[in-house]
Amino acid sequence: WARRAGSGTLAWVDHDLTRDAKLAALVPNRSATFRGPTVTVSEPRDLAEVVARFLPEGVPPSAKPAPAVVARRVGKGRVVYFASGVDAALWSYAYPYQRRVFDRAVSWAASAPFPIRVDAPMAVQSTFFEQDNAEGRRAVIHLFNEVDTAAHHGKPGEDVPLREETIPIHGIRVRFAGPAPARFHVEPGAIEIRGRRDGDSVVVELPPLERHAMVVAEWPAR
């Protein structure tokens, strides 16, 4: 019972942040179970800024749900506040709808397309770094295949878990918005790959990902 502290119902309204086909497919009625850290906040002056509300478990149905997600514009910027910690809940038990709400919040607050996007199964971890020098700049996108055929046996705190085999992941694509890089290659191996124009972006498709690879995109100095 103690593990159910902070549980209740999270319900959201139709808003640019929640207007998402994947979220609608997961939760058609826009109401789902939530369990995680929650703080009580006052009602904003503009009630249209309340994207979602939280009703704790055990309170009378007539009780008014409290603001759970508030999204507002501040000058030229945007901010999303989670009074109900969707990010913490995603880390703890990861209901799929939480991932979509959090993803949509980041996209809405950014207000512009992300410069680099990775299209891959959820088993692929990705991050990128940028480097600049007198010759130009480059982006290094790291991709890691998290598929573990040993079912994650081996306790990391005791020793390094070993992997005896890999299942390659095919069809991973990386999308670059804005000016097209002049060159792409995959490391290790110095594998040259070509990009193709897709609307306002350039897309590259990677060779099968065994374990770890880096996509290097290079732009010459202006």
XYZ file of N, CA, C and O in Angstrom, residues 119 173 175-177 195-204:
60
model
N 15.483 7.960 -35.930
C 14.344 7.056 -36.085
C 14.853 5.637 -35.887
O 15.593 5.106 -36.743
N 17.539 5.386 -39.097
C 17.725 6.594 -39.892
C 17.996 7.783 -38.976
O 17.422 7.890 -37.896
N 18.017 12.008 -39.096
C 17.485 13.119 -39.881
C 18.129 14.425 -39.411
O 18.181 14.711 -38.211
N 18.615 15.222 -40.366
C 19.269 16.497 -40.072
C 18.434 17.629 -40.667
O 18.193 17.655 -41.883
N 17.996 18.542 -39.823
C 17.253 19.710 -40.300
C 18.235 20.844 -40.602
O 19.348 20.879 -40.080
N 23.441 10.933 -47.945
C 22.165 11.451 -47.485
C 21.219 11.684 -48.646
O 21.647 11.807 -49.795
N 19.953 11.709 -48.348
C 18.941 12.028 -49.356
C 18.031 13.124 -48.809
O 17.726 13.167 -47.615
N 17.627 14.001 -49.693
C 16.762 15.114 -49.299
C 15.354 14.607 -49.071
O 14.809 13.852 -49.858
N 14.756 15.013 -47.939
C 13.372 14.673 -47.605
C 12.722 15.933 -47.044
O 12.810 16.205 -45.854
N 12.090 16.714 -47.920
C 11.513 17.984 -47.492
C 12.596 18.954 -47.084
O 13.537 19.221 -47.839
N 12.497 19.467 -45.861
C 13.474 20.433 -45.362
C 14.642 19.755 -44.648
O 15.466 20.439 -44.042
N 14.709 18.434 -44.698
C 15.739 17.696 -43.969
C 16.559 16.817 -44.905
O 16.171 16.573 -46.053
N 17.691 16.366 -44.399
C 18.509 15.362 -45.075
C 18.511 14.119 -44.200
O 18.728 14.208 -42.980
N 18.262 12.959 -44.807
C 18.145 11.710 -44.061
C 19.243 10.755 -44.510
O 19.515 10.633 -45.706
N 19.881 10.100 -43.531
C 20.840 9.042 -43.842
C 20.354 7.752 -43.190
O 19.763 7.776 -42.107
